Amino acid sequence: MFESLKERFQPIFADFIRSEPVSLLTSGRMTVAEYRTIMREVFHHTRENPQLQVLATVYFKGRQRDMVRMFFKHAASEIGHDQLALNDYVALGGDATDVPYQNPLPATTALLAYGFYQIYNLNPLGYLGYLFFLEFTPTQSGAGMMEALRKIGVPDGAMTFLRDHTTIDQGHNRMMERYADALIRDEADLDRVSYAMKTTGYLYSQMMMQAVEDARAPAEPGWNWEELNADRIVPTESRRSVA
């Protein structure tokens, strides 16, 4: 099943590489400011992933439960990767003071929401497709993307997130092999996982492109007041000053 999944991944990966934001980078037309904004959105996305992976295990039944320990170990290893993205954002000149307390861009929220929707409303097994895309894309494209980033002026010190995932995800890829062989039982399961993989690739490219657009014409950030002021209600007119 793992080999079949890798075959399904190749055209999805090719579509992602041809997507507008990746093409901007590989052709040298992306600016440092645009990449910086992508890192801000990557921070928002990556911060939720460890808990999302653990959530998927709630629905594992029977022999699927054999993968619970590995899922937890995998999820724990992802904790803190959001800080790498935020560090890169700062290294590129961004001010991270308020970033953790702002809402992500809508396209980033859509990518995050899809992971939860897949688990809650479609089939939790499809989450493997979400995870597969995130783990295999950097190991296949990371080195080339880092070279493209250098050409547009991004220093190596601002590539910690991408460099980490280009190397560490090699181990996670081996975990994905075990997940696939243990959890995907038939062609229908393979279709579910492939669909999630394709959807994730599309939504990830949308997140990147909206970040590029926001760098060009920044929107007013939405403040996440539930996190900033969990124990009190702040009048609308005073929210910005409190932040």
GROMACS .gro file of C-alpha atoms in nm:
model
  243
    1MET     CA    1   0.000   0.000   0.000
    2PHE     CA    2   0.287   0.237   0.072
    3GLU     CA    3   0.427   0.199  -0.279
    4SER     CA    4   0.080   0.262  -0.424
    5LEU     CA    5   0.049   0.573  -0.208
    6LYS     CA    6   0.384   0.705  -0.329
    7GLU     CA    7   0.266   0.659  -0.688
    8ARG     CA    8  -0.052   0.855  -0.608
    9PHE     CA    9   0.159   1.130  -0.451
   10GLN     CA   10   0.376   1.203  -0.755
   11PRO     CA   11   0.117   1.384  -0.972
   12ILE     CA   12  -0.010   1.570  -0.664
   13PHE     CA   13   0.344   1.680  -0.585
   14ALA     CA   14   0.394   1.785  -0.948
   15ASP     CA   15   0.079   2.000  -0.934
   16PHE     CA   16   0.207   2.166  -0.617
   17ILE     CA   17   0.545   2.243  -0.773
   18ARG     CA   18   0.364   2.401  -1.069
   19SER     CA   19   0.137   2.608  -0.843
   20GLU     CA   20   0.163   2.986  -0.863
   21PRO     CA   21   0.345   3.054  -0.533
   22VAL     CA   22   0.604   2.779  -0.584
   23SER     CA   23   0.657   2.896  -0.943
   24LEU     CA   24   0.715   3.249  -0.813
   25LEU     CA   25   0.991   3.114  -0.590
   26THR     CA   26   1.159   2.882  -0.835
   27SER     CA   27   1.159   3.147  -1.110
   28GLY     CA   28   1.317   3.405  -0.879
   29ARG     CA   29   1.014   3.634  -0.882
   30MET     CA   30   0.928   3.597  -0.513
   31THR     CA   31   1.055   3.869  -0.280
   32VAL     CA   32   1.207   3.823   0.065
   33ALA     CA   33   0.909   4.008   0.214
   34GLU     CA   34   0.671   3.763   0.048
   35TYR     CA   35   0.860   3.463   0.181
   36ARG     CA   36   0.865   3.625   0.524
   37THR     CA   37   0.486   3.644   0.522
   38ILE     CA   38   0.465   3.280   0.416
   39MET     CA   39   0.669   3.192   0.725
   40ARG     CA   40   0.420   3.379   0.941
   41GLU     CA   41   0.136   3.165   0.805
   42VAL     CA   42   0.344   2.848   0.830
   43PHE     CA   43   0.384   2.929   1.198
   44HIS     CA   44   0.007   2.945   1.244
   45HIS     CA   45  -0.044   2.620   1.056
   46THR     CA   46   0.239   2.423   1.215
   47ARG     CA   47   0.140   2.522   1.567
   48GLU     CA   48  -0.180   2.315   1.544
   49ASN     CA   49  -0.042   2.002   1.380
   50PRO     CA   50   0.083   1.804   1.683
   51GLN     CA   51  -0.258   1.818   1.852
   52LEU     CA   52  -0.435   1.743   1.526
   53GLN     CA   53  -0.231   1.425   1.480
   54VAL     CA   54  -0.311   1.308   1.831
   55LEU     CA   55  -0.679   1.384   1.772
   56ALA     CA   56  -0.690   1.141   1.481
   57THR     CA   57  -0.606   0.851   1.713
   58VAL     CA   58  -0.930   0.898   1.907
   59TYR     CA   59  -1.105   0.724   1.617
   60PHE     CA   60  -0.861   0.434   1.575
   61LYS     CA   61  -1.029   0.100   1.636
   62GLY     CA   62  -0.917  -0.262   1.654
   63ARG     CA   63  -0.578  -0.317   1.489
   64GLN     CA   64  -0.557   0.053   1.405
   65ARG     CA   65  -0.476   0.108   1.771
   66ASP     CA   66  -0.138  -0.054   1.714
   67MET     CA   67  -0.035   0.279   1.561
   68VAL     CA   68  -0.141   0.499   1.856
   69ARG     CA   69   0.198   0.496   2.031
   70MET     CA   70   0.380   0.583   1.708
   71PHE     CA   71   0.133   0.861   1.628
   72PHE     CA   72   0.191   1.013   1.972
   73LYS     CA   73   0.567   0.988   1.933
   74HIS     CA   74   0.547   1.147   1.589
   75ALA     CA   75   0.320   1.427   1.713
   76ALA     CA   76   0.548   1.499   2.009
   77SER     CA   77   0.845   1.537   1.775
   78GLU     CA   78   0.655   1.810   1.589
   79ILE     CA   79   0.608   2.027   1.898
   80GLY     CA   80   0.817   2.341   1.869
   81HIS     CA   81   0.850   2.336   1.490
   82ASP     CA   82   0.620   2.638   1.479
   83GLN     CA   83   0.888   2.832   1.664
   84LEU     CA   84   1.135   2.756   1.384
   85ALA     CA   85   0.899   2.924   1.138
   86LEU     CA   86   0.859   3.221   1.370
   87ASN     CA   87   1.237   3.245   1.413
   88ASP     CA   88   1.276   3.257   1.036
   89TYR     CA   89   1.009   3.527   1.019
   90VAL     CA   90   1.210   3.737   1.266
   91ALA     CA   91   1.541   3.664   1.089
   92LEU     CA   92   1.384   3.811   0.775
   93GLY     CA   93   1.291   4.133   0.954
   94GLY     CA   94   0.946   4.049   1.088
   95ASP     CA   95   0.818   4.163   1.425
   96ALA     CA   96   0.682   3.854   1.600
   97THR     CA   97   0.556   4.032   1.912
   98ASP     CA   98   0.188   3.999   1.826
   99VAL     CA   99   0.194   3.719   1.568
  100PRO     CA  100   0.096   3.439   1.812
  101TYR     CA  101  -0.210   3.640   1.915
  102GLN     CA  102  -0.336   3.720   1.566
  103ASN     CA  103  -0.568   3.507   1.358
  104PRO     CA  104  -0.409   3.349   1.051
  105LEU     CA  105  -0.514   3.449   0.701
  106PRO     CA  106  -0.837   3.285   0.578
  107ALA     CA  107  -0.654   3.042   0.348
  108THR     CA  108  -0.444   2.923   0.642
  109THR     CA  109  -0.758   2.870   0.846
  110ALA     CA  110  -0.906   2.673   0.556
  111LEU     CA  111  -0.603   2.441   0.550
  112LEU     CA  112  -0.624   2.387   0.925
  113ALA     CA  113  -0.999   2.339   0.916
  114TYR     CA  114  -0.969   2.075   0.646
  115GLY     CA  115  -0.758   1.856   0.874
  116PHE     CA  116  -1.025   1.870   1.143
  117TYR     CA  117  -1.304   1.820   0.888
  118GLN     CA  118  -1.131   1.514   0.747
  119ILE     CA  119  -1.107   1.358   1.092
  120TYR     CA  120  -1.449   1.456   1.224
  121ASN     CA  121  -1.674   1.449   0.918
  122LEU     CA  122  -1.519   1.239   0.644
  123ASN     CA  123  -1.296   0.952   0.755
  124PRO     CA  124  -1.012   0.977   1.008
  125LEU     CA  125  -0.808   0.742   0.792
  126GLY     CA  126  -0.792   1.016   0.530
  127TYR     CA  127  -0.580   1.216   0.774
  128LEU     CA  128  -0.289   1.003   0.650
  129GLY     CA  129  -0.314   1.191   0.320
  130TYR     CA  130  -0.294   1.525   0.500
  131LEU     CA  131   0.010   1.403   0.690
  132PHE     CA  132   0.172   1.236   0.389
  133PHE     CA  133   0.171   1.559   0.189
  134LEU     CA  134   0.325   1.757   0.475
  135GLU     CA  135   0.598   1.501   0.539
  136PHE     CA  136   0.698   1.403   0.185
  137THR     CA  137   0.687   1.742   0.013
  138PRO     CA  138   0.986   1.894   0.196
  139THR     CA  139   1.201   1.581   0.159
  140GLN     CA  140   1.142   1.588  -0.218
  141SER     CA  141   1.160   1.962  -0.279
  142GLY     CA  142   1.337   2.116   0.020
  143ALA     CA  143   1.691   2.125  -0.121
  144GLY     CA  144   1.575   2.289  -0.444
  145MET     CA  145   1.360   2.540  -0.261
  146MET     CA  146   1.646   2.638  -0.031
  147GLU     CA  147   1.867   2.702  -0.332
  148ALA     CA  148   1.592   2.915  -0.488
  149LEU     CA  149   1.558   3.108  -0.162
  150ARG     CA  150   1.930   3.181  -0.157
  151LYS     CA  151   1.903   3.324  -0.508
  152ILE     CA  152   1.635   3.575  -0.399
  153GLY     CA  153   1.841   3.682  -0.097
  154VAL     CA  154   1.714   3.469   0.189
  155PRO     CA  155   2.009   3.385   0.418
  156ASP     CA  156   2.065   3.032   0.546
  157GLY     CA  157   1.993   3.157   0.898
  158ALA     CA  158   1.634   3.226   0.790
  159MET     CA  159   1.576   2.874   0.655
  160THR     CA  160   1.571   2.680   0.981
  161PHE     CA  161   1.214   2.556   0.932
  162LEU     CA  162   1.271   2.431   0.579
  163ARG     CA  163   1.614   2.284   0.655
  164ASP     CA  164   1.480   2.099   0.958
  165HIS     CA  165   1.194   1.946   0.761
  166THR     CA  166   1.415   1.856   0.467
  167THR     CA  167   1.632   1.640   0.694
  168ILE     CA  168   1.421   1.528   0.992
  169ASP     CA  169   1.122   1.435   0.779
  170GLN     CA  170   1.331   1.153   0.633
  171GLY     CA  171   1.264   0.969   0.959
  172HIS     CA  172   0.899   1.068   0.951
  173ASN     CA  173   0.875   0.927   0.599
  174ARG     CA  174   0.971   0.587   0.737
  175MET     CA  175   0.692   0.625   0.991
  176MET     CA  176   0.454   0.699   0.707
  177GLU     CA  177   0.549   0.368   0.548
  178ARG     CA  178   0.446   0.185   0.862
  179TYR     CA  179   0.123   0.385   0.890
  180ALA     CA  180   0.029   0.310   0.531
  181ASP     CA  181   0.098  -0.061   0.551
  182ALA     CA  182  -0.085  -0.096   0.884
  183LEU     CA  183  -0.388   0.125   0.823
  184ILE     CA  184  -0.466   0.121   0.449
  185ARG     CA  185  -0.645  -0.206   0.381
  186ASP     CA  186  -0.795  -0.178   0.033
  187GLU     CA  187  -0.844   0.039  -0.275
  188ALA     CA  188  -1.123   0.237  -0.110
  189ASP     CA  189  -0.892   0.332   0.176
  190LEU     CA  190  -0.626   0.430  -0.076
  191ASP     CA  191  -0.875   0.656  -0.253
  192ARG     CA  192  -0.967   0.826   0.075
  193VAL     CA  193  -0.605   0.895   0.161
  194SER     CA  194  -0.523   1.011  -0.193
  195TYR     CA  195  -0.813   1.256  -0.192
  196ALA     CA  196  -0.694   1.406   0.136
  197MET     CA  197  -0.342   1.431  -0.003
  198LYS     CA  198  -0.464   1.615  -0.313
  199THR     CA  199  -0.684   1.850  -0.111
  200THR     CA  200  -0.403   1.931   0.129
  201GLY     CA  201  -0.165   2.012  -0.154
  202TYR     CA  202  -0.416   2.248  -0.311
  203LEU     CA  203  -0.497   2.422   0.017
  204TYR     CA  204  -0.130   2.454   0.111
  205SER     CA  205  -0.057   2.633  -0.217
  206GLN     CA  206  -0.355   2.861  -0.152
  207MET     CA  207  -0.215   2.945   0.192
  208MET     CA  208   0.119   3.035   0.037
  209MET     CA  209  -0.038   3.247  -0.236
  210GLN     CA  210  -0.258   3.442   0.002
  211ALA     CA  211   0.050   3.512   0.214
  212VAL     CA  212   0.225   3.649  -0.096
  213GLU     CA  213  -0.076   3.870  -0.168
  214ASP     CA  214  -0.086   3.990   0.192
  215ALA     CA  215   0.281   4.087   0.174
  216ARG     CA  216   0.199   4.301  -0.127
  217ALA     CA  217  -0.108   4.464   0.028
  218PRO     CA  218  -0.119   4.390   0.402
  219ALA     CA  219  -0.460   4.347   0.556
  220GLU     CA  220  -0.554   4.446   0.908
  221PRO     CA  221  -0.470   4.145   1.128
  222GLY     CA  222  -0.757   3.980   1.310
  223TRP     CA  223  -0.686   3.965   1.679
  224ASN     CA  224  -0.750   3.636   1.854
  225TRP     CA  225  -0.919   3.777   2.162
  226GLU     CA  226  -1.014   3.444   2.312
  227GLU     CA  227  -0.642   3.369   2.352
  228LEU     CA  228  -0.531   3.721   2.442
  229ASN     CA  229  -0.805   3.792   2.696
  230ALA     CA  230  -0.944   3.458   2.803
  231ASP     CA  231  -1.063   3.588   3.140
  232ARG     CA  232  -1.220   3.920   3.044
  233ILE     CA  233  -1.417   4.097   2.774
  234VAL     CA  234  -1.244   4.394   2.612
  235PRO     CA  235  -1.453   4.675   2.458
  236THR     CA  236  -1.409   4.696   2.081
  237GLU     CA  237  -1.265   5.047   2.084
  238SER     CA  238  -0.987   4.950   2.325
  239ARG     CA  239  -0.882   4.616   2.176
  240ARG     CA  240  -0.589   4.740   1.971
  241SER     CA  241  -0.435   4.928   2.265
  242VAL     CA  242  -0.459   4.624   2.490
  243ALA     CA  243  -0.280   4.409   2.231
   0.00000   0.00000   0.00000
